[in-house]
Short mmCIF file of C-alpha atoms in Angstrom, two decimals:
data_model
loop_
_atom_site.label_atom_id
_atom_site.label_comp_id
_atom_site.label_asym_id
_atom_site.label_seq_id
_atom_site.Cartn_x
_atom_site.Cartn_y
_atom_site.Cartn_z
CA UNK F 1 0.00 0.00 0.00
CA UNK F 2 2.75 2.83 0.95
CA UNK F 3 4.28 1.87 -3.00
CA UNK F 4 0.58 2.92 -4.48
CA UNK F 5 0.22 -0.77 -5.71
CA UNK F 6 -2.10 -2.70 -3.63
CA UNK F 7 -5.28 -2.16 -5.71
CA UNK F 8 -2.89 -3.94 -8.62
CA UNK F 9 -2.69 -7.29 -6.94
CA UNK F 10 -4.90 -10.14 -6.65
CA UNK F 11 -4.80 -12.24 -3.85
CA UNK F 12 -5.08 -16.06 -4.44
CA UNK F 13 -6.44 -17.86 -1.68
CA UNK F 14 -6.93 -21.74 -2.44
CA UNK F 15 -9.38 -22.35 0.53
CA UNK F 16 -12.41 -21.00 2.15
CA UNK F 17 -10.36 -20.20 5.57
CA UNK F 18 -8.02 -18.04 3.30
CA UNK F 19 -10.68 -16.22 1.60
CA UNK F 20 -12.55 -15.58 4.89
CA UNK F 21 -9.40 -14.23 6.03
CA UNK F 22 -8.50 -11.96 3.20
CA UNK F 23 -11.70 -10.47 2.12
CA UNK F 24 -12.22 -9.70 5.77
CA UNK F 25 -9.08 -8.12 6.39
CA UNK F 26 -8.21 -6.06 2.77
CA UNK F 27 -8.93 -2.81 2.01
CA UNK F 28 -10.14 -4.16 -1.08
CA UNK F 29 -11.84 -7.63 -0.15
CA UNK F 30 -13.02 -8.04 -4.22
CA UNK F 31 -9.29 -8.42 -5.11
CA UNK F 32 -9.35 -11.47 -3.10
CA UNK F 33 -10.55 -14.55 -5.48
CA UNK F 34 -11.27 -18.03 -3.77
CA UNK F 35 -9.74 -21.02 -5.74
CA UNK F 36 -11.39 -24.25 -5.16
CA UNK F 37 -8.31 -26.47 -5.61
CA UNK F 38 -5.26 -25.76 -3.07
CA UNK F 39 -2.61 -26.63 -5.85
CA UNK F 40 0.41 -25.14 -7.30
CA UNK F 41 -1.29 -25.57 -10.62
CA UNK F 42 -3.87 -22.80 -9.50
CA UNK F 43 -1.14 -19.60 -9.58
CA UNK F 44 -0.42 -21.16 -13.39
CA UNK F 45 -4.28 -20.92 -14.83
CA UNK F 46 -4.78 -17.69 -13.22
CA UNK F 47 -0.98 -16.10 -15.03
CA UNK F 48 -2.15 -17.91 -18.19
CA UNK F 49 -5.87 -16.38 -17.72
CA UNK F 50 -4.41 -12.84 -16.71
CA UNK F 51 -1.97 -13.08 -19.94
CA UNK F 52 -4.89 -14.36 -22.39
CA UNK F 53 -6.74 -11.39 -21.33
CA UNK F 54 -4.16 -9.54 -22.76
CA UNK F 55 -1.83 -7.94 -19.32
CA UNK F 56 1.08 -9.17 -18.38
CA UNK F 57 1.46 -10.34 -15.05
CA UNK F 58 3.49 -10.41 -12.13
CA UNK F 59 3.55 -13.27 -9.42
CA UNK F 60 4.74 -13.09 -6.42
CA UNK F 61 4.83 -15.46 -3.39
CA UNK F 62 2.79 -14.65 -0.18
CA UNK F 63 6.34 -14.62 1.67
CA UNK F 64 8.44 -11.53 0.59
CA UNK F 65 8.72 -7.91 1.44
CA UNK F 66 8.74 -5.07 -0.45
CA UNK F 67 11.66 -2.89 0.00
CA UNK F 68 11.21 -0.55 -2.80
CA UNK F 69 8.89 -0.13 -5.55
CA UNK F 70 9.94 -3.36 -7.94
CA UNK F 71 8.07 -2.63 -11.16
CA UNK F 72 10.63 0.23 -12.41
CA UNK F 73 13.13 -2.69 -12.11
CA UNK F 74 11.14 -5.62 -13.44
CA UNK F 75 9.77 -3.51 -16.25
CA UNK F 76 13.62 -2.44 -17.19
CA UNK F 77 14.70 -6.00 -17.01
CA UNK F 78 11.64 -7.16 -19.20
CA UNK F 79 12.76 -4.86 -22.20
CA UNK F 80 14.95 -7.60 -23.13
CA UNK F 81 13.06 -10.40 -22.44
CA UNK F 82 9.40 -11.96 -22.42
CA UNK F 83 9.87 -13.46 -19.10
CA UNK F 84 11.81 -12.49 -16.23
CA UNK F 85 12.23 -14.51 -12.83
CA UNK F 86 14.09 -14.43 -9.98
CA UNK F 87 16.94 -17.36 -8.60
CA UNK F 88 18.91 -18.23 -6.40
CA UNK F 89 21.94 -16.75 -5.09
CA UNK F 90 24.65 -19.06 -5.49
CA UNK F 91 23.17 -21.24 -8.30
CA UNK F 92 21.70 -20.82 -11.42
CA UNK F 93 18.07 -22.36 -9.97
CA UNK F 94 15.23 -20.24 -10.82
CA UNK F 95 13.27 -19.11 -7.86
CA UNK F 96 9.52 -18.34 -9.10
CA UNK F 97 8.84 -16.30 -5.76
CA UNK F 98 9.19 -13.65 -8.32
CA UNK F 99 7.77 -13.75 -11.83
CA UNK F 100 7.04 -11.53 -14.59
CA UNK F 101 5.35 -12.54 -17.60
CA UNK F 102 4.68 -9.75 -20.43
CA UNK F 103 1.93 -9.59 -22.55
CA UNK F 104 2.87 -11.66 -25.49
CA UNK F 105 2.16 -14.37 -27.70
CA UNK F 106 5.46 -15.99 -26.59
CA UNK F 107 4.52 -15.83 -22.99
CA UNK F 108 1.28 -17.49 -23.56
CA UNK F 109 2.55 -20.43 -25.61
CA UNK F 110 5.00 -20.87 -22.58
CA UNK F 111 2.59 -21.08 -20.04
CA UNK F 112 -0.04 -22.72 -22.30
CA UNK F 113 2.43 -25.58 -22.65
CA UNK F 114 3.52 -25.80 -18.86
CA UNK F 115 0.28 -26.04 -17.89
CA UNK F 116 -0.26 -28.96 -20.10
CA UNK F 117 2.88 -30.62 -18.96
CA UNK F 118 1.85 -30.14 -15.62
CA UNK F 119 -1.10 -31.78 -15.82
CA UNK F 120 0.36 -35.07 -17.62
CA UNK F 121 3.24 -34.87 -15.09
CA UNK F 122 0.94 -34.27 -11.99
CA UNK F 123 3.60 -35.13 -9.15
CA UNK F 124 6.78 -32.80 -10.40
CA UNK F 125 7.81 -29.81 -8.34
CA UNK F 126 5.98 -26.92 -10.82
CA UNK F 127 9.27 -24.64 -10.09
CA UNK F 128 11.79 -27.69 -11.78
CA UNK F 129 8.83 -28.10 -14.41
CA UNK F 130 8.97 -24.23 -14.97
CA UNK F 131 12.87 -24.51 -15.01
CA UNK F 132 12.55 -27.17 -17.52
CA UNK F 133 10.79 -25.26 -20.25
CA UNK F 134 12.99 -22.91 -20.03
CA UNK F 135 16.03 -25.29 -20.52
CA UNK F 136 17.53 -24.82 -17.51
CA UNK F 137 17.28 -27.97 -15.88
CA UNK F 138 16.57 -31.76 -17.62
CA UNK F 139 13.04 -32.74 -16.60
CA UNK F 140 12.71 -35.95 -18.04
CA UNK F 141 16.06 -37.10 -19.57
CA UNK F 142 15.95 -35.14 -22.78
CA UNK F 143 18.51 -36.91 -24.39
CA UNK F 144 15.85 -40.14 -24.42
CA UNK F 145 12.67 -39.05 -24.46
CA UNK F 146 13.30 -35.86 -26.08
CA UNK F 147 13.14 -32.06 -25.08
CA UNK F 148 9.67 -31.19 -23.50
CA UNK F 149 10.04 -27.73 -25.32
CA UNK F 150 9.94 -26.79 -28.74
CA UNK F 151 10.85 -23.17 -28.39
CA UNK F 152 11.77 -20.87 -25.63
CA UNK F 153 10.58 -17.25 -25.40
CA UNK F 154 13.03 -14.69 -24.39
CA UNK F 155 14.01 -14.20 -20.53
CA UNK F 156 15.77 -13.17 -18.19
CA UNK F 157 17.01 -13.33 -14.40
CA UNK F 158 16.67 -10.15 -11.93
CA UNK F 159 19.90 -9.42 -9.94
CA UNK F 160 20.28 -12.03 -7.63
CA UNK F 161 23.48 -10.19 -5.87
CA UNK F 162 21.41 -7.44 -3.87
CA UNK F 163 18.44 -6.50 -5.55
CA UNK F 164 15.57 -10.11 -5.88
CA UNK F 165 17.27 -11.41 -2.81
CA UNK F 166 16.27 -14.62 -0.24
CA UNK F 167 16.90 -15.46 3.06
CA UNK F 168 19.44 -18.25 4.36
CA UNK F 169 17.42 -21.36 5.55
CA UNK F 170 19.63 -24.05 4.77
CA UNK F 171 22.78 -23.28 2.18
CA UNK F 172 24.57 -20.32 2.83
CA UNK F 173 26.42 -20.91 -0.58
CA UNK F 174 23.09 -21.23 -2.14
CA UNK F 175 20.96 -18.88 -0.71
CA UNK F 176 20.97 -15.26 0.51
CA UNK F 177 22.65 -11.95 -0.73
CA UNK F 178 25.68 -9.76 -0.63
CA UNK F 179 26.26 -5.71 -0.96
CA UNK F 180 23.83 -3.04 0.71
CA UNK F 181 20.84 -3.20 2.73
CA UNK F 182 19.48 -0.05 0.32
CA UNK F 183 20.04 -2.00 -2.69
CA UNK F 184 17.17 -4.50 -2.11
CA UNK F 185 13.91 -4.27 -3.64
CA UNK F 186 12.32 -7.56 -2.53
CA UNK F 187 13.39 -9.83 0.11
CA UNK F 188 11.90 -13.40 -0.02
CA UNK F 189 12.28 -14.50 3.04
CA UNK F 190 11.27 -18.15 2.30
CA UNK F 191 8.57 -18.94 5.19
CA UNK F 192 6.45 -20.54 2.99
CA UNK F 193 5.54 -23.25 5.10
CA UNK F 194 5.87 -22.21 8.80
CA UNK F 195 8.10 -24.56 9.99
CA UNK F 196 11.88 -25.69 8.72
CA UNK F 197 13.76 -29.65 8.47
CA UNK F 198 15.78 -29.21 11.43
CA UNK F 199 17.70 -31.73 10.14
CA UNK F 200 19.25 -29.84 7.17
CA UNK F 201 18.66 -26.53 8.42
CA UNK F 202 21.50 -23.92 9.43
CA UNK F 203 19.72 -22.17 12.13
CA UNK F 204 16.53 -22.83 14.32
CA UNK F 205 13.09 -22.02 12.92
CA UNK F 206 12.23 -18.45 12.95
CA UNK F 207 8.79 -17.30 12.26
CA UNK F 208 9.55 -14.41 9.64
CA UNK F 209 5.31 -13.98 8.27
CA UNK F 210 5.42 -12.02 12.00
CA UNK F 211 8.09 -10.34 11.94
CA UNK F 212 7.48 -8.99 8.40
CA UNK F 213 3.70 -8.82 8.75
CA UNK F 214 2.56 -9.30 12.50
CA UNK F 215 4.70 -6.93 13.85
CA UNK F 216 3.46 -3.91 15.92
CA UNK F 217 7.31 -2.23 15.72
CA UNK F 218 6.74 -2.19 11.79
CA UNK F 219 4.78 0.49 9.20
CA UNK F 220 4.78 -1.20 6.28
CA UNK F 221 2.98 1.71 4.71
CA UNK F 222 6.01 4.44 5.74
CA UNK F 223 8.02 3.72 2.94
CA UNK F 224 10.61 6.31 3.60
CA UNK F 225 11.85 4.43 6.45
CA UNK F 226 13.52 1.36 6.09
CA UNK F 227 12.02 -1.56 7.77
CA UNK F 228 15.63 -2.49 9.12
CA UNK F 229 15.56 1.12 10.96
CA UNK F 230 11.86 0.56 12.49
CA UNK F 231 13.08 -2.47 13.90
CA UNK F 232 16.41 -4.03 14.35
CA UNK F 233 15.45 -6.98 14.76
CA UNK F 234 14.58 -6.76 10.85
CA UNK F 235 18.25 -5.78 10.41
CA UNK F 236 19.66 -8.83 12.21
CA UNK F 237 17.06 -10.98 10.25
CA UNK F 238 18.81 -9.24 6.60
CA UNK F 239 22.08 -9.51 7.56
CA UNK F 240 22.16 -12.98 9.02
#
């Protein structure tokens, strides 16, 4: 709301709990929608919907922050490409969290034809599947059964470094950021489940959705303050 853009997003909720929750608590309850399926496979129909309407579309997961305004840097970054999508920090594995599709027929083929991959391939982890189109990772041993794509639109990562950053939950070569606390325009903070494998897990479970949006320290809408100078416990959370 303090960037101006929450009457631009649509909230997704894939139960009735959700909904209740949403439409009850937005300023804007209509730009919740109820799904009737809790499935991955939802966010996909709705892009593809959104895109065959003839917008592009941005997705973003429920679990990052905005630290500045992102459009003026996805927007840039999509001059040069059809899709655009965030990754990882110390890999090249696309991170969906973050994903811009423009309004064109290239985008639409792409998502026409991972939606019907998806569906034949019911039990694969939509992000590899996504990855996989886009000829990043082998889905299904290409060099037997053949490439599941037949062409790839144009795209493009955002800036991994210290701009589209994540948090570190279990690799620190993998995952987080590097450079200034003012360079980052979304933090995904990768809480997407409330809970971590303490097995694999650097550090002990840390609730971030209240930090980030239960917190009484925080104004989400004051953009001119940084959220690490409203609270530092924010700070210590970024720079862990």
């Amino acid at each position: 709301e303090g960037f101006n853009l929450l009457r631009k997003f649509i909230f997704s909720c894939q139960d009735k709990a959700s909904y209740s929750i949403c439409s009850e608590n937005h300023k804007y309850p209509d730009l919740c929608v109820q799904g009737t399926i809790a499935s991955a496979y939802s966010k996909y129909t709705a892009m593809t919907a959104i895109l065959h309407a003839g917008f592009g579309v941005l997705y973003l997961d429920f679990d990052v922050i905005f630290m500045q305004d992102p459009l003026p840097y996805i927007f840039k970054r999509a001059e040069e490409a059809e899709i655009v999508i965030s990754r990882d920090f110390g890999s090249r594995c696309i991170n969906t969290g973050v994903t811009y599709l423009k309004a064109h027929p290239d985008s639409v083929d792409f998502m026409e034809r991972l939606l019907i991959w998806l569906w034949h391939h019911p039990y694969e982890f939509c992000q590899k599947a996504f990855a996989g189109l886009l000829g990043v990772e082998d889905l299904t041993r290409n060099s037997l059964h053949g490439k599941p794509f037949v062409k790839i639109p144009r795209w493009k990562m955002l800036d991994h470094v210290n701009q589209f950053v994540t948090s570190t939950i279990y690799d620190k070569n993998a995952q987080g950021w590097t450079g200034e606390l003012e360079n980052i325009v979304i933090y995904h903070f990768l809480d997407g489940l409330g809970g971590v494998d303490e097995n694999v897990a650097i550090g002990a479970y840390k609730n971030l959705n209240a930090l980030f949006f239960d917190n009484p320290t925080l104004n989400l809408t004051d953009v001119a303050t940084p959220l690490w100078e409203q609270d530092p416990l924010v700070k210590e959370q970024l720079e862990w």
